[in-house]
Every structure is written in structure tokens, then in C-alpha cells.
Amino acid sequence: MLERRGAARFLCAAVLLTASWSRPAVLVAEADDAEPEVKATGIVTDIKPNLLTIKADGEESPFTFKFGEGFDKKVNDAIKGLLIPHRVQYTYKRDGDSMRLVSMKRQATKPAGTVTGVVVQNYGWWIAVKPTTGAPEGYALNYGEKNKNILAQFKELRAGDSVTLTFASDFERHRIKTLRKNEGSRSKSGCPR
């Protein structure tokens, strides 16, 4: 009878030990399957009902995220305050075939100044400019009679053109005050002059 108790104790100890060894392996496997959160920065290029498009720094194509009912309230509230072309810092996580925003924050930028850089893209009423140092930023037109000169130059700008501009920020966005296309910029065809 003592032999049975000893064998039973040994068997119980072996089962417990095996269970304690195997459980952490399962937890690690589950953690490896979870998608990591990705932190990024970029410029808001489009806002539609329940869709936010961001051109992330260094990416060729923009990313589109869903928001609204059924999504994180803090993220939804942060998106309500965004305008095109605000710079944002955000975190997302892959959720199947789509990406789900985890956090969203507007980045603080200079309220006024002079920038020399390369046009990343002309969106018709605003341009994304990559300065010689730093991240791309969005600069919008000021409409009105006194800005006809800037508007004419603005329409001719293409990706790759070197520009120098001065800007001042209002409560919405950076507004272009002066604009100059620099020598050596690309022509309309995209070829260097």
C-alpha cells in the first residue's frame, strides 16, 4: 500500500511539473501570435465619414483607417479635432486585413517660419513639403485677391520641385504667405532643368 501511495505521489508530481512547464509555452505561443502595435507619424490627407487617410512619413502610399461607432472613444474624439493637412502621431495594430487605430494625437509644429524643401505632393489646395531637415509638413493656400500670384505658382508645382516658402499658422492649418520655386527644380515633365 505504501508503494501505491509513493507511486501515486510521484505520478501527481510528474503531472504537476509537466503542466507547469507546458503552460508558459502556450502563453508564449499566444503572445507571439498577437500583432504588435506600430507607432508612426504622418500627414492627414483625407477625412471622410468614418474614414481617415494618413500619408505616413517614408511611405509611398497612404493608409486608410476606419473610425466611428464601435471604435475606441479616445481615438474618435482625437480624430474629430483633425483637419487636412495636420501632422499626427498615431499607433495602429493589424486587425485581420485592416488596421485599427489604437491612439491618435496631433503633433505640435512651429506656428510660423520659413521652409526650404522638396514638394512631396501637390494636393490642389495644399502641398506636402519635405524640408532639408525634418519631417514633411502640409502648407495650405490662402484664398483671396492678394494671393493670385501665389495661386499661379502653386498650380505649376510638381513632386520633386524645390521651394522656399514662408508661412503662418491660424487655428486650422499652416497658410502660405510667400512662395518661390527654386532654381534647379524639376520642370512640368518631372525632368531636371
mmCIF file of C-alpha atoms in Angstrom:
data_model
loop_
_atom_site.group_PDB
_atom_site.id
_atom_site.type_symbol
_atom_site.label_atom_id
_atom_site.label_comp_id
_atom_site.label_asym_id
_atom_site.label_seq_id
_atom_site.Cartn_x
_atom_site.Cartn_y
_atom_site.Cartn_z
ATOM 1 C CA MET A 1 0.000 0.000 0.000
ATOM 2 C CA LEU A 2 2.897 2.349 0.721
ATOM 3 C CA GLU A 3 4.261 1.564 -2.718
ATOM 4 C CA ARG A 4 0.946 2.659 -4.299
ATOM 5 C CA ARG A 5 0.940 5.943 -2.347
ATOM 6 C CA GLY A 6 4.547 6.614 -3.355
ATOM 7 C CA ALA A 7 3.774 5.827 -6.990
ATOM 8 C CA ALA A 8 0.648 7.992 -6.841
ATOM 9 C CA ARG A 9 2.595 10.882 -5.319
ATOM 10 C CA PHE A 10 5.291 10.503 -7.958
ATOM 11 C CA LEU A 11 2.664 10.448 -10.729
ATOM 12 C CA CYS A 12 0.922 13.565 -9.320
ATOM 13 C CA ALA A 13 4.228 15.402 -9.008
ATOM 14 C CA ALA A 14 5.151 14.475 -12.580
ATOM 15 C CA VAL A 15 1.759 15.678 -13.898
ATOM 16 C CA LEU A 16 2.002 18.978 -11.981
ATOM 17 C CA LEU A 17 5.564 19.547 -13.097
ATOM 18 C CA THR A 18 4.696 18.802 -16.721
ATOM 19 C CA ALA A 19 1.642 21.085 -16.534
ATOM 20 C CA SER A 20 3.694 23.923 -15.077
ATOM 21 C CA TRP A 21 6.290 23.537 -17.840
ATOM 22 C CA SER A 22 3.775 23.366 -20.674
ATOM 23 C CA ARG A 23 1.548 26.284 -19.619
ATOM 24 C CA PRO A 24 4.143 29.034 -20.128
ATOM 25 C CA ALA A 25 4.907 27.624 -23.582
ATOM 26 C CA VAL A 26 1.240 28.038 -24.505
ATOM 27 C CA LEU A 27 1.215 31.628 -23.212
ATOM 28 C CA VAL A 28 4.334 32.468 -25.195
ATOM 29 C CA ALA A 29 2.819 30.988 -28.342
ATOM 30 C CA GLU A 30 -0.322 33.088 -27.849
ATOM 31 C CA ALA A 31 1.774 36.225 -27.310
ATOM 32 C CA ASP A 32 3.760 35.510 -30.498
ATOM 33 C CA ASP A 33 0.505 35.276 -32.486
ATOM 34 C CA ALA A 34 -0.630 38.734 -31.315
ATOM 35 C CA GLU A 35 0.088 41.549 -33.754
ATOM 36 C CA PRO A 36 2.413 44.216 -32.372
ATOM 37 C CA GLU A 37 1.389 47.850 -32.201
ATOM 38 C CA VAL A 38 3.089 50.099 -34.743
ATOM 39 C CA LYS A 39 3.891 53.744 -33.953
ATOM 40 C CA ALA A 40 4.067 56.195 -36.849
ATOM 41 C CA THR A 41 3.850 59.845 -37.845
ATOM 42 C CA GLY A 42 2.414 61.414 -40.954
ATOM 43 C CA ILE A 43 0.099 63.958 -42.546
ATOM 44 C CA VAL A 44 -3.698 63.672 -42.688
ATOM 45 C CA THR A 45 -4.558 63.720 -46.407
ATOM 46 C CA ASP A 46 -8.288 62.962 -46.327
ATOM 47 C CA ILE A 47 -11.148 62.745 -43.846
ATOM 48 C CA LYS A 48 -14.480 61.212 -44.823
ATOM 49 C CA PRO A 49 -17.306 59.896 -42.651
ATOM 50 C CA ASN A 50 -15.727 57.031 -40.680
ATOM 51 C CA LEU A 51 -12.531 57.006 -42.824
ATOM 52 C CA LEU A 52 -9.229 58.763 -42.114
ATOM 53 C CA THR A 53 -6.356 58.707 -44.612
ATOM 54 C CA ILE A 54 -2.781 59.377 -43.483
ATOM 55 C CA LYS A 55 0.371 59.604 -45.607
ATOM 56 C CA ALA A 56 2.913 58.133 -43.192
ATOM 57 C CA ASP A 57 6.435 59.542 -43.239
ATOM 58 C CA GLY A 58 8.623 57.498 -45.567
ATOM 59 C CA GLU A 59 5.755 55.529 -47.139
ATOM 60 C CA GLU A 60 4.837 55.642 -50.824
ATOM 61 C CA SER A 61 1.103 55.079 -50.379
ATOM 62 C CA PRO A 62 -1.265 56.471 -47.754
ATOM 63 C CA PHE A 63 -3.044 54.294 -45.180
ATOM 64 C CA THR A 64 -6.796 54.477 -44.592
ATOM 65 C CA PHE A 65 -8.242 53.759 -41.157
ATOM 66 C CA LYS A 66 -11.853 53.251 -40.089
ATOM 67 C CA PHE A 67 -13.203 55.083 -37.055
ATOM 68 C CA GLY A 68 -16.553 55.926 -35.517
ATOM 69 C CA GLU A 69 -19.127 53.704 -33.848
ATOM 70 C CA GLY A 70 -17.601 50.551 -32.431
ATOM 71 C CA PHE A 71 -14.103 52.027 -32.240
ATOM 72 C CA ASP A 72 -12.102 53.492 -29.350
ATOM 73 C CA LYS A 73 -13.769 56.650 -27.966
ATOM 74 C CA LYS A 74 -10.460 58.426 -27.258
ATOM 75 C CA VAL A 75 -9.320 57.867 -30.846
ATOM 76 C CA ASN A 76 -12.689 59.034 -32.211
ATOM 77 C CA ASP A 77 -12.514 62.196 -30.094
ATOM 78 C CA ALA A 78 -8.952 62.911 -31.268
ATOM 79 C CA ILE A 79 -9.972 62.486 -34.921
ATOM 80 C CA LYS A 80 -12.884 64.946 -34.506
ATOM 81 C CA GLY A 81 -10.327 67.725 -33.952
ATOM 82 C CA LEU A 82 -8.222 66.914 -37.033
ATOM 83 C CA LEU A 83 -8.159 68.798 -40.321
ATOM 84 C CA ILE A 84 -6.309 68.302 -43.576
ATOM 85 C CA PRO A 85 -3.179 68.608 -43.576
ATOM 86 C CA HIS A 86 -2.476 68.213 -39.852
ATOM 87 C CA ARG A 87 0.634 66.292 -38.762
ATOM 88 C CA VAL A 88 -0.251 63.408 -36.481
ATOM 89 C CA GLN A 89 1.422 60.828 -34.306
ATOM 90 C CA TYR A 90 -0.538 57.585 -34.139
ATOM 91 C CA THR A 91 -0.384 53.942 -33.166
ATOM 92 C CA TYR A 92 -2.155 51.163 -35.024
ATOM 93 C CA LYS A 93 -2.486 47.417 -34.869
ATOM 94 C CA ARG A 94 -3.299 44.980 -37.646
ATOM 95 C CA ASP A 95 -6.793 43.554 -37.294
ATOM 96 C CA GLY A 96 -7.157 40.863 -39.947
ATOM 97 C CA ASP A 97 -6.882 42.557 -43.349
ATOM 98 C CA SER A 98 -7.382 46.048 -41.937
ATOM 99 C CA MET A 99 -5.538 48.267 -39.498
ATOM 100 C CA ARG A 100 -7.121 49.508 -36.271
ATOM 101 C CA LEU A 101 -6.093 52.814 -34.683
ATOM 102 C CA VAL A 102 -5.019 52.449 -31.065
ATOM 103 C CA SER A 103 -4.032 56.072 -30.390
ATOM 104 C CA MET A 104 -4.097 59.407 -32.224
ATOM 105 C CA LYS A 105 -2.502 62.737 -31.378
ATOM 106 C CA ARG A 106 -1.952 65.916 -33.360
ATOM 107 C CA GLN A 107 1.740 66.873 -33.407
ATOM 108 C CA ALA A 108 2.770 70.322 -32.320
ATOM 109 C CA THR A 109 4.605 72.215 -35.048
ATOM 110 C CA LYS A 110 6.130 75.659 -35.491
ATOM 111 C CA PRO A 111 3.481 78.427 -35.664
ATOM 112 C CA ALA A 112 5.370 80.431 -38.313
ATOM 113 C CA GLY A 113 8.606 80.460 -40.246
ATOM 114 C CA THR A 114 10.473 79.877 -43.481
ATOM 115 C CA VAL A 115 10.911 76.441 -45.044
ATOM 116 C CA THR A 116 13.097 75.282 -47.914
ATOM 117 C CA GLY A 117 12.455 71.780 -49.168
ATOM 118 C CA VAL A 118 11.125 69.489 -51.862
ATOM 119 C CA VAL A 119 7.454 69.164 -52.796
ATOM 120 C CA VAL A 120 6.348 65.641 -51.947
ATOM 121 C CA GLN A 121 2.895 66.094 -53.499
ATOM 122 C CA ASN A 122 0.567 68.863 -54.658
ATOM 123 C CA TYR A 123 -3.000 68.209 -53.470
ATOM 124 C CA GLY A 124 -4.563 71.153 -55.321
ATOM 125 C CA TRP A 125 -5.106 73.497 -52.371
ATOM 126 C CA TRP A 126 -2.201 72.403 -50.174
ATOM 127 C CA ILE A 127 1.247 70.904 -50.663
ATOM 128 C CA ALA A 128 3.321 68.476 -48.638
ATOM 129 C CA VAL A 129 6.924 69.717 -48.400
ATOM 130 C CA LYS A 130 9.883 67.700 -47.095
ATOM 131 C CA PRO A 131 12.343 70.240 -45.637
ATOM 132 C CA THR A 132 16.092 69.733 -45.897
ATOM 133 C CA THR A 133 15.983 68.583 -42.256
ATOM 134 C CA GLY A 134 12.918 67.213 -40.509
ATOM 135 C CA ALA A 135 9.654 65.552 -41.414
ATOM 136 C CA PRO A 136 7.256 66.528 -44.223
ATOM 137 C CA GLU A 137 4.665 69.160 -43.383
ATOM 138 C CA GLY A 138 1.485 70.394 -45.075
ATOM 139 C CA TYR A 139 1.067 74.025 -46.184
ATOM 140 C CA ALA A 140 -2.254 75.374 -47.478
ATOM 141 C CA LEU A 141 -3.166 78.248 -49.756
ATOM 142 C CA ASN A 142 -4.716 81.445 -48.522
ATOM 143 C CA TYR A 143 -7.534 82.298 -50.866
ATOM 144 C CA GLY A 144 -8.306 85.838 -51.866
ATOM 145 C CA GLU A 145 -7.454 88.587 -54.329
ATOM 146 C CA LYS A 146 -3.998 89.320 -52.884
ATOM 147 C CA ASN A 147 -2.883 85.699 -53.317
ATOM 148 C CA LYS A 148 -3.342 85.401 -57.105
ATOM 149 C CA ASN A 149 0.445 85.448 -57.605
ATOM 150 C CA ILE A 150 0.939 82.541 -55.177
ATOM 151 C CA LEU A 151 -2.008 80.645 -56.681
ATOM 152 C CA ALA A 152 -0.485 80.847 -60.190
ATOM 153 C CA GLN A 153 2.861 79.479 -58.917
ATOM 154 C CA PHE A 154 1.111 76.884 -56.789
ATOM 155 C CA LYS A 155 -0.732 75.332 -59.738
ATOM 156 C CA GLU A 156 2.594 74.684 -61.501
ATOM 157 C CA LEU A 157 4.247 72.850 -58.575
ATOM 158 C CA ARG A 158 5.003 69.152 -59.030
ATOM 159 C CA ALA A 159 6.549 66.480 -56.829
ATOM 160 C CA GLY A 160 10.308 66.985 -56.758
ATOM 161 C CA ASP A 161 10.214 70.773 -57.157
ATOM 162 C CA SER A 162 12.414 72.658 -54.694
ATOM 163 C CA VAL A 163 10.574 75.521 -52.973
ATOM 164 C CA THR A 164 11.112 78.150 -50.327
ATOM 165 C CA LEU A 165 8.030 79.404 -48.558
ATOM 166 C CA THR A 166 7.084 81.465 -45.561
ATOM 167 C CA PHE A 167 4.033 80.530 -43.550
ATOM 168 C CA ALA A 168 1.951 81.477 -40.563
ATOM 169 C CA SER A 169 -0.448 79.152 -38.767
ATOM 170 C CA ASP A 170 -4.022 80.053 -37.978
ATOM 171 C CA PHE A 171 -6.411 77.994 -35.849
ATOM 172 C CA GLU A 172 -6.800 75.490 -38.725
ATOM 173 C CA ARG A 173 -3.526 74.967 -40.603
ATOM 174 C CA HIS A 174 -0.239 76.406 -41.907
ATOM 175 C CA ARG A 175 -1.011 79.113 -44.504
ATOM 176 C CA ILE A 176 1.464 80.054 -47.231
ATOM 177 C CA LYS A 177 2.396 83.746 -47.148
ATOM 178 C CA THR A 178 5.130 83.729 -49.826
ATOM 179 C CA LEU A 179 6.195 81.029 -52.262
ATOM 180 C CA ARG A 180 9.226 80.709 -54.540
ATOM 181 C CA LYS A 181 10.171 77.811 -56.797
ATOM 182 C CA ASN A 182 13.949 77.454 -56.528
ATOM 183 C CA GLU A 183 16.433 77.186 -59.407
ATOM 184 C CA GLY A 184 17.257 73.647 -60.446
ATOM 185 C CA SER A 185 13.716 72.445 -59.726
ATOM 186 C CA ARG A 186 12.045 69.907 -61.911
ATOM 187 C CA SER A 187 10.069 71.137 -64.904
ATOM 188 C CA LYS A 188 6.449 70.226 -65.651
ATOM 189 C CA SER A 189 7.622 66.941 -67.180
ATOM 190 C CA GLY A 190 9.413 65.972 -63.959
ATOM 191 C CA CYS A 191 12.877 66.216 -65.538
ATOM 192 C CA PRO A 192 15.557 68.434 -64.000
ATOM 193 C CA ARG A 193 16.122 71.720 -65.810
#
